[in-house]
Tab-separated table of C-alpha atoms and ligand atoms in Angstrom:
chain	number	residue	atom	x	y	z
C	148	MET	CA	-77.397	198.411	-257.343
C	149	GLN	CA	-75.879	198.208	-253.581
C	150	ASP	CA	-72.681	199.852	-254.505
C	151	ARG	CA	-74.562	202.696	-256.400
C	152	LEU	CA	-76.569	203.454	-253.112
C	153	GLN	CA	-73.524	203.489	-251.179
C	154	SER	CA	-71.733	206.165	-253.321
C	155	LEU	CA	-75.280	207.922	-253.244
C	156	ARG	CA	-75.139	208.183	-249.543
C	157	GLU	CA	-71.518	208.989	-249.585
C	158	ARG	CA	-72.114	212.021	-251.713
C	159	PHE	CA	-75.166	212.865	-249.449
C	160	ASP	CA	-73.297	212.909	-246.578
C	161	SER	CA	-69.987	215.043	-247.999
C	162	GLU	CA	-72.805	217.783	-249.116
C	163	ILE	CA	-74.699	217.949	-246.052
C	164	SER	CA	-71.480	218.344	-244.005
C	165	SER	CA	-70.227	221.187	-246.089
C	166	ALA	CA	-73.863	222.891	-246.393
C	167	ALA	CA	-73.300	226.707	-244.848
C	168	ASP	CA	-76.943	227.896	-244.915
C	169	ALA	CA	-80.552	226.836	-245.082
C	170	ALA	CA	-80.728	227.388	-248.922
C	171	ALA	CA	-77.976	224.805	-249.348
C	172	LEU	CA	-80.105	222.242	-247.240
C	173	VAL	CA	-83.354	223.063	-249.639
C	174	ARG	CA	-81.176	222.347	-252.840
C	175	ILE	CA	-79.775	218.903	-251.256
C	176	ARG	CA	-83.401	217.988	-250.193
C	177	ALA	CA	-84.655	218.872	-253.678
C	178	GLY	CA	-82.057	216.930	-255.527
C	179	TYR	CA	-82.462	213.557	-253.368
C	180	LEU	CA	-85.775	213.589	-252.154
C	181	SER	CA	-88.231	215.784	-254.480
C	182	ARG	CA	-91.040	213.725	-255.883
C	183	LYS	CA	-90.096	214.651	-259.121
C	184	GLY	CA	-86.522	215.413	-259.725
C	185	GLY	CA	-84.941	213.617	-256.521
C	186	VAL	CA	-82.672	210.850	-257.212
C	187	LEU	CA	-83.945	208.803	-254.550
C	188	SER	CA	-87.443	209.305	-256.108
C	189	GLN	CA	-86.457	208.477	-259.347
C	190	LEU	CA	-84.461	205.148	-258.134
C	191	LEU	CA	-87.719	203.846	-256.283
C	192	ARG	CA	-89.738	204.596	-259.487
C	193	THR	CA	-87.248	201.858	-261.233
C	194	LEU	CA	-88.031	199.640	-258.571
C	195	LYS	CA	-90.253	197.489	-260.728
C	196	GLU	CA	-87.554	196.704	-263.450
C	197	VAL	CA	-85.238	195.069	-260.939
C	198	ASP	CA	-85.338	191.125	-260.766
C	199	PRO	CA	-88.330	190.077	-258.669
C	200	ALA	CA	-86.104	187.903	-256.815
C	201	GLN	CA	-84.181	191.027	-255.580
C	202	ARG	CA	-86.708	193.421	-255.503
C	203	PRO	CA	-87.513	193.624	-251.887
C	204	ALA	CA	-83.975	193.447	-250.759
C	205	VAL	CA	-83.337	196.533	-253.023
C	206	GLY	CA	-86.352	198.280	-251.717
C	207	ASP	CA	-85.414	197.923	-248.115
C	208	SER	CA	-82.109	199.626	-249.064
C	209	LEU	CA	-83.816	202.513	-250.772
C	210	ASN	CA	-86.291	202.969	-248.167
C	211	SER	CA	-83.714	203.032	-245.352
C	212	LEU	CA	-81.506	205.356	-247.419
C	213	LYS	CA	-84.561	207.554	-247.877
C	214	ARG	CA	-85.274	207.719	-244.035
C	215	TYR	CA	-81.664	208.125	-243.470
C	216	MET	CA	-81.652	211.254	-245.635
C	217	GLU	CA	-84.748	212.561	-244.179
C	218	GLU	CA	-83.284	212.417	-240.590
C	219	ARG	CA	-80.084	213.784	-241.281
C	220	LEU	CA	-81.620	216.500	-243.489
C	221	ALA	CA	-83.826	217.202	-240.534
C	222	LEU	CA	-81.034	217.158	-237.830
C	223	ALA	CA	-79.135	219.907	-240.071
C	224	GLU	CA	-82.022	222.151	-240.710
C	225	ASP	CA	-82.777	222.161	-236.902
C	226	SER	CA	-79.179	223.093	-235.953
C	227	LEU	CA	-79.102	225.588	-238.623
C	228	ALA	CA	-82.206	227.326	-237.269
C	229	THR	CA	-80.835	227.637	-233.611
C	230	SER	CA	-77.517	228.556	-234.467
C	231	PRO	CA	-75.974	231.709	-233.160
C	232	VAL	CA	-75.448	232.869	-236.609
C	233	ALA	CA	-79.217	232.494	-237.814
C	234	GLN	CA	-80.222	234.192	-234.639
C	235	GLY	CA	-78.363	237.292	-235.758
C	236	LEU	CA	-74.868	236.829	-234.770
C	237	ASP	CA	-72.377	238.754	-236.873
C	238	VAL	CA	-69.106	236.841	-236.783
C	239	SER	CA	-67.161	239.495	-238.571
C	240	LEU	CA	-67.563	241.991	-235.883
C	241	PRO	CA	-64.503	242.745	-233.939
C	242	GLY	CA	-64.314	241.003	-230.482
C	243	ARG	CA	-65.080	243.195	-227.391
C	244	MET	CA	-62.274	243.959	-224.912
C	245	PRO	CA	-62.974	242.910	-221.463
C	246	PRO	CA	-62.677	246.196	-219.384
C	247	LEU	CA	-59.395	246.189	-217.574
C	248	GLY	CA	-58.923	247.647	-214.075
C	249	THR	CA	-55.986	249.925	-212.910
C	250	ALA	CA	-54.197	250.254	-209.549
C	251	HIS	CA	-55.770	253.025	-207.281
C	252	PRO	CA	-53.777	256.222	-207.268
C	253	ILE	CA	-53.276	255.623	-203.630
C	254	ASN	CA	-51.942	252.054	-204.517
C	255	GLN	CA	-49.661	253.424	-207.273
C	256	VAL	CA	-47.981	255.744	-204.797
C	257	ARG	CA	-47.914	253.193	-202.034
C	258	ARG	CA	-45.715	250.895	-204.372
C	259	GLU	CA	-43.312	253.953	-205.222
C	260	ILE	CA	-42.898	254.826	-201.512
C	261	GLU	CA	-42.356	251.192	-200.354
C	262	GLU	CA	-39.802	250.652	-203.236
C	263	ILE	CA	-37.766	253.666	-201.991
C	264	PHE	CA	-37.598	252.868	-198.574
C	265	LEU	CA	-36.921	249.161	-199.357
C	266	GLU	CA	-33.978	250.495	-201.541
C	267	MET	CA	-32.720	252.285	-198.620
C	268	GLY	CA	-32.567	249.227	-196.548
C	269	PHE	CA	-35.872	249.590	-194.720
C	270	SER	CA	-38.201	246.527	-194.463
C	271	LEU	CA	-41.652	246.460	-194.437
C	272	ALA	CA	-43.769	246.056	-191.109
C	273	HIS	CA	-47.602	245.941	-190.481
C	274	GLY	CA	-50.064	246.333	-187.642
C	275	PRO	CA	-53.850	245.926	-187.279
C	276	GLU	CA	-56.035	248.789	-187.804
C	277	VAL	CA	-58.353	247.832	-185.065
C	278	GLU	CA	-56.139	248.640	-181.971
C	279	THR	CA	-55.873	248.570	-178.332
C	280	ASP	CA	-55.517	251.967	-176.372
C	281	TYR	CA	-52.271	250.589	-175.209
C	282	PHE	CA	-50.591	250.500	-178.561
C	283	ASN	CA	-52.140	253.490	-179.972
C	284	PHE	CA	-51.487	255.564	-176.830
C	285	VAL	CA	-50.084	254.020	-173.690
C	286	ALA	CA	-46.990	252.379	-174.848
C	287	LEU	CA	-46.506	255.993	-177.048
C	288	ASN	CA	-46.223	257.647	-173.887
C	289	PHE	CA	-49.844	259.365	-174.028
C	290	PRO	CA	-50.712	259.251	-170.371
C	291	ILE	CA	-54.489	258.518	-169.565
C	292	ASP	CA	-56.156	262.077	-169.460
C	293	HIS	CA	-53.210	263.729	-171.453
C	294	PRO	CA	-54.627	266.267	-173.640
C	295	ALA	CA	-52.591	264.954	-176.623
C	296	ARG	CA	-55.222	262.439	-176.874
C	297	ASP	CA	-58.200	264.961	-177.584
C	298	THR	CA	-55.888	265.889	-180.715
C	299	GLN	CA	-56.524	262.428	-182.426
C	300	ASP	CA	-60.093	262.508	-182.763
C	301	THR	CA	-60.308	258.810	-182.164
C	302	PHE	CA	-63.063	256.555	-183.185
C	303	TYR	CA	-63.733	254.206	-180.089
C	304	LEU	CA	-64.925	250.750	-180.383
C	305	GLU	CA	-66.764	248.330	-178.044
C	306	GLY	CA	-64.243	246.523	-175.622
C	307	GLY	CA	-61.497	249.132	-175.218
C	308	LEU	CA	-60.731	248.870	-178.819
C	309	LEU	CA	-60.248	251.735	-181.416
C	310	LEU	CA	-59.436	252.483	-184.911
C	311	ARG	CA	-55.793	253.390	-184.860
C	312	THR	CA	-55.466	257.284	-185.384
C	313	HIS	CA	-51.769	257.018	-186.681
C	314	THR	CA	-49.482	254.188	-187.632
C	315	SER	CA	-47.155	254.702	-184.844
C	316	PRO	CA	-48.615	251.773	-182.819
C	317	VAL	CA	-46.511	249.544	-185.365
C	318	GLN	CA	-43.335	251.271	-183.721
C	319	ILE	CA	-44.397	249.427	-180.629
C	320	ARG	CA	-45.644	246.203	-181.953
C	321	THR	CA	-42.043	246.238	-184.100
C	322	LEU	CA	-39.743	247.329	-180.899
C	323	LYS	CA	-41.345	244.644	-178.847
C	324	ALA	CA	-40.987	241.782	-181.420
C	325	ARG	CA	-37.656	242.462	-182.861
C	326	LYS	CA	-34.058	243.510	-181.396
C	327	PRO	CA	-32.213	246.365	-182.818
C	328	PRO	CA	-30.372	247.385	-185.349
C	329	LEU	CA	-33.866	247.881	-186.871
C	330	LYS	CA	-35.198	249.736	-189.893
C	331	ILE	CA	-38.874	249.554	-190.769
C	332	ILE	CA	-41.555	251.315	-192.353
C	333	ALA	CA	-45.185	250.712	-191.995
C	334	LEU	CA	-47.764	252.174	-194.557
C	335	GLY	CA	-51.539	251.747	-193.993
C	336	LYS	CA	-54.845	253.105	-193.129
C	337	VAL	CA	-55.567	255.206	-189.944
C	338	TYR	CA	-58.803	256.790	-189.022
C	339	ARG	CA	-59.831	260.122	-187.314
C	340	ARG	CA	-63.204	261.769	-186.846
C	341	ASP	CA	-62.501	264.682	-189.529
C	342	SER	CA	-63.814	265.156	-192.700
C	343	ASP	CA	-63.320	268.400	-195.377
C	344	VAL	CA	-61.312	268.919	-198.667
C	345	SER	CA	-58.079	268.037	-196.679
C	346	HIS	CA	-59.274	265.409	-194.420
C	347	SER	CA	-60.995	262.353	-194.719
C	348	PRO	CA	-62.253	259.847	-191.873
C	349	MET	CA	-59.908	257.266	-193.182
C	350	PHE	CA	-56.679	258.071	-194.795
C	351	HIS	CA	-53.131	256.517	-195.242
C	352	GLN	CA	-49.883	257.330	-193.135
C	353	VAL	CA	-46.322	255.874	-193.690
C	354	GLU	CA	-44.438	255.416	-190.468
C	355	GLY	CA	-40.977	255.106	-190.265
C	356	LEU	CA	-38.488	253.693	-187.606
C	357	ALA	CA	-34.957	253.119	-187.045
C	358	VAL	CA	-33.211	252.149	-183.797
C	359	ALA	CA	-29.705	250.969	-183.529
C	360	GLU	CA	-26.529	252.215	-181.501
C	361	GLY	CA	-25.773	255.691	-182.274
C	362	ILE	CA	-28.894	256.858	-184.641
C	363	THR	CA	-28.945	260.685	-184.467
C	364	PHE	CA	-31.387	263.700	-185.959
C	365	ALA	CA	-28.824	263.968	-188.576
C	366	ASP	CA	-30.031	260.367	-189.778
C	367	LEU	CA	-33.546	261.419	-189.776
C	368	LYS	CA	-32.899	264.599	-191.866
C	369	GLY	CA	-30.780	262.776	-194.267
C	370	THR	CA	-33.968	259.762	-194.641
C	371	VAL	CA	-36.431	262.408	-195.066
C	372	LEU	CA	-34.619	264.382	-197.455
C	373	THR	CA	-33.657	261.586	-199.772
C	374	PHE	CA	-37.069	260.370	-199.641
C	375	ALA	CA	-38.458	263.687	-200.650
C	376	ARG	CA	-35.952	264.013	-203.536
C	377	ARG	CA	-36.938	260.599	-204.778
C	378	ILE	CA	-40.596	261.079	-204.464
C	379	PHE	CA	-40.644	264.347	-206.009
C	380	ARG	CA	-38.023	266.450	-207.492
C	381	ASP	CA	-34.420	266.121	-206.959
C	382	ASP	CA	-34.073	269.869	-205.703
C	383	THR	CA	-36.772	269.379	-202.901
C	384	GLN	CA	-35.529	271.023	-199.694
C	385	VAL	CA	-36.632	269.996	-196.143
C	386	ARG	CA	-37.059	272.197	-193.251
C	387	PHE	CA	-37.788	270.928	-189.483
C	388	ARG	CA	-39.900	272.976	-186.984
C	389	PRO	CA	-39.831	272.140	-183.230
C	390	SER	CA	-43.077	270.411	-182.476
C	391	TYR	CA	-44.738	267.813	-179.552
C	392	PHE	CA	-45.517	264.370	-179.942
C	393	PRO	CA	-45.466	262.510	-176.482
C	394	PHE	CA	-43.317	259.791	-178.133
C	395	VAL	CA	-40.503	261.484	-179.515
C	396	GLU	CA	-37.934	263.941	-177.900
C	397	PRO	CA	-36.962	266.151	-179.432
C	398	GLY	CA	-39.841	266.386	-181.736
C	399	ALA	CA	-40.526	268.214	-185.013
C	400	GLU	CA	-42.847	268.687	-187.913
C	401	PHE	CA	-41.289	268.910	-191.330
C	402	ASP	CA	-42.205	270.433	-194.642
C	403	LEU	CA	-41.130	270.207	-198.034
C	404	SER	CA	-40.311	273.257	-200.222
C	405	CYS	CA	-43.519	273.124	-202.771
C	406	VAL	CA	-43.181	270.773	-205.466
C	407	LEU	CA	-45.238	272.731	-207.610
C	408	CYS	CA	-43.747	276.304	-207.528
C	409	ALA	CA	-40.330	275.029	-206.114
C	410	GLY	CA	-40.755	277.341	-203.122
C	411	GLN	CA	-41.582	280.499	-204.921
C	412	GLY	CA	-45.098	280.593	-203.619
C	413	CYS	CA	-48.377	279.473	-205.102
C	414	ALA	CA	-51.967	278.482	-204.514
C	415	THR	CA	-51.302	274.817	-203.057
C	416	CYS	CA	-48.693	276.002	-200.588
C	417	LYS	CA	-50.527	279.101	-199.796
C	418	ARG	CA	-47.874	281.321	-201.058
C	419	SER	CA	-45.512	280.300	-198.311
C	420	GLY	CA	-43.392	278.035	-200.542
C	421	TRP	CA	-43.604	275.002	-198.014
C	422	LEU	CA	-45.788	272.024	-197.775
C	423	GLU	CA	-46.320	270.240	-194.369
C	424	MET	CA	-45.586	266.811	-194.706
C	425	GLY	CA	-45.398	265.003	-191.283
C	426	GLY	CA	-44.143	264.666	-187.746
C	427	ALA	CA	-40.833	262.991	-186.529
C	428	GLY	CA	-38.413	263.041	-183.643
C	429	MET	CA	-35.864	260.935	-181.641
C	430	VAL	CA	-37.703	257.990	-180.039
C	431	HIS	CA	-38.472	258.913	-176.530
C	432	PRO	CA	-36.266	257.191	-173.924
C	433	GLU	CA	-39.466	256.164	-172.103
C	434	VAL	CA	-40.970	254.673	-175.314
C	435	LEU	CA	-37.536	252.323	-175.843
C	436	ARG	CA	-37.828	251.669	-172.051
C	437	LEU	CA	-41.682	250.219	-171.980
C	438	SER	CA	-40.770	248.161	-174.948
C	439	GLY	CA	-37.867	246.460	-173.403
C	440	HIS	CA	-34.825	248.495	-174.752
C	441	ASP	CA	-32.198	250.389	-173.069
C	442	PRO	CA	-31.950	254.033	-174.177
C	443	GLN	CA	-28.550	254.296	-172.863
C	444	SER	CA	-27.441	251.768	-175.577
C	445	VAL	CA	-29.646	252.441	-178.295
C	446	SER	CA	-31.447	255.575	-179.747
C	447	GLY	CA	-33.789	255.692	-182.967
C	448	PHE	CA	-35.510	258.123	-185.012
C	449	ALA	CA	-39.267	257.945	-186.132
C	450	PHE	CA	-41.287	259.718	-188.580
C	451	GLY	CA	-44.874	259.728	-189.926
C	452	LEU	CA	-46.127	261.029	-193.214
C	453	GLY	CA	-49.339	261.490	-195.309
C	454	VAL	CA	-49.757	259.216	-198.051
C	455	ASP	CA	-52.765	260.823	-199.432
C	456	ARG	CA	-51.105	264.281	-199.514
C	457	ILE	CA	-48.379	262.840	-201.529
C	458	ALA	CA	-50.722	261.077	-204.147
C	459	MET	CA	-52.701	264.532	-204.109
C	460	LEU	CA	-49.645	266.563	-205.098
C	461	LYS	CA	-48.078	264.048	-207.593
C	462	PHE	CA	-51.578	263.522	-209.403
C	463	GLY	CA	-52.747	267.225	-209.043
C	464	ILE	CA	-55.884	266.134	-207.025
C	465	ASP	CA	-57.593	269.064	-204.798
C	466	ASP	CA	-59.869	267.301	-202.804
C	467	ILE	CA	-59.096	264.100	-200.576
C	468	ARG	CA	-62.441	262.647	-200.560
C	469	LEU	CA	-62.395	262.417	-204.202
C	470	LEU	CA	-59.695	259.585	-203.472
C	471	PHE	CA	-62.219	257.606	-201.761
C	472	GLU	CA	-65.580	257.599	-203.592
C	473	ASN	CA	-64.548	255.231	-206.093
C	474	ASP	CA	-66.260	257.000	-209.085
C	475	LEU	CA	-64.747	255.410	-212.114
C	476	ARG	CA	-65.131	258.588	-214.125
C	477	PHE	CA	-62.387	259.961	-211.512
C	478	LEU	CA	-60.304	256.589	-210.987
C	479	HIS	CA	-59.718	256.066	-215.016
C	480	GLN	CA	-57.888	259.433	-214.999
C	481	PHE	CA	-54.924	257.711	-213.459
C	482	PRO	CA	-54.179	254.643	-215.350
C	483	GLY	CA	-50.515	254.322	-213.918
C	484	SER	CA	-48.507	251.364	-215.255
W	623	LIG	N1	-48.234	259.863	-185.302
W	623	LIG	C1	-47.817	261.044	-185.610
W	623	LIG	C2	-49.240	261.538	-186.078
W	623	LIG	O1	-49.840	261.001	-186.632
W	623	LIG	C3	-46.892	261.452	-186.804
W	623	LIG	C4	-45.118	261.116	-185.689
W	623	LIG	C5	-44.814	259.771	-186.474
W	623	LIG	C6	-44.720	261.998	-185.254
W	623	LIG	C7	-43.563	259.839	-185.639
W	623	LIG	C8	-43.660	261.650	-184.927
W	623	LIG	C9	-42.824	260.506	-184.993
W	623	LIG	O2	-49.442	262.732	-185.907
């Protein structure tokens, strides 16, 4: 009898563990425990035929098996009722893709610009966005009260600090920290009080600086031209126009032949065939001297250009402010790589 009960328990266990739904549990419960057809109920009814000496022991075993089955059934019914499937989870549905971000168009262009200059032998330099008047102006040969300061529309902070208006202070930080020959670019955020379709109070510049023995304006032109041809098209032309920045002499602004119409004249270049790209020049002897270098033995060139402008041209964006509103409907149009 005990053997029979043991094999009954094993069969019950295996049926319970393979029961997939509530209907299966109902069938199992009926098969073992129902008053009429249940195997266990039938066995209990045959108890009176068992040898009276063994009857109490067999009765105990039967009752404990019955309790065991009831507990296991209750547990199984419980876990089925609270399972995600019972609560409506459809396991046959395909999984949901987590939303994947993409690099911001400015960062895509930033990487490209940095790669081009790194391949040309420049290294990366950095400076703080909160600057002192000294690094942003004085050391760059902007005398106090010089009218050129007014052109910079500076955000002044407390304690003599300001938000840098250009990346040129990195020139000074580099010149003070390193010995020529040196060749760096510094790409980052700059700030000016200005806002319209082509101006944002925060925008990005790349600064370039090369200082060594015998650097000439021809090196500057070659560097800018090589960069322009790599970032845009390889027939791009560059032109330099004389201009004034206190920290370079001679100073220039430079334009690229329009990358959209190849210089023919279109709406983007206002029919001129040229796009303004930035400022440049030969490092002013006074700047070299102020940061501890001898202008008799070394010379250098510097340039600064607008990163946002490059991104807008590459991606066909006509309002700079779109770049900084962080509207996902806009940003998703530039999935990049
Ligand atoms: N810092 C200048 C500006 O933002 C650009 C510049 C950089 C000019 C380097 C000359 C040399 O207007």
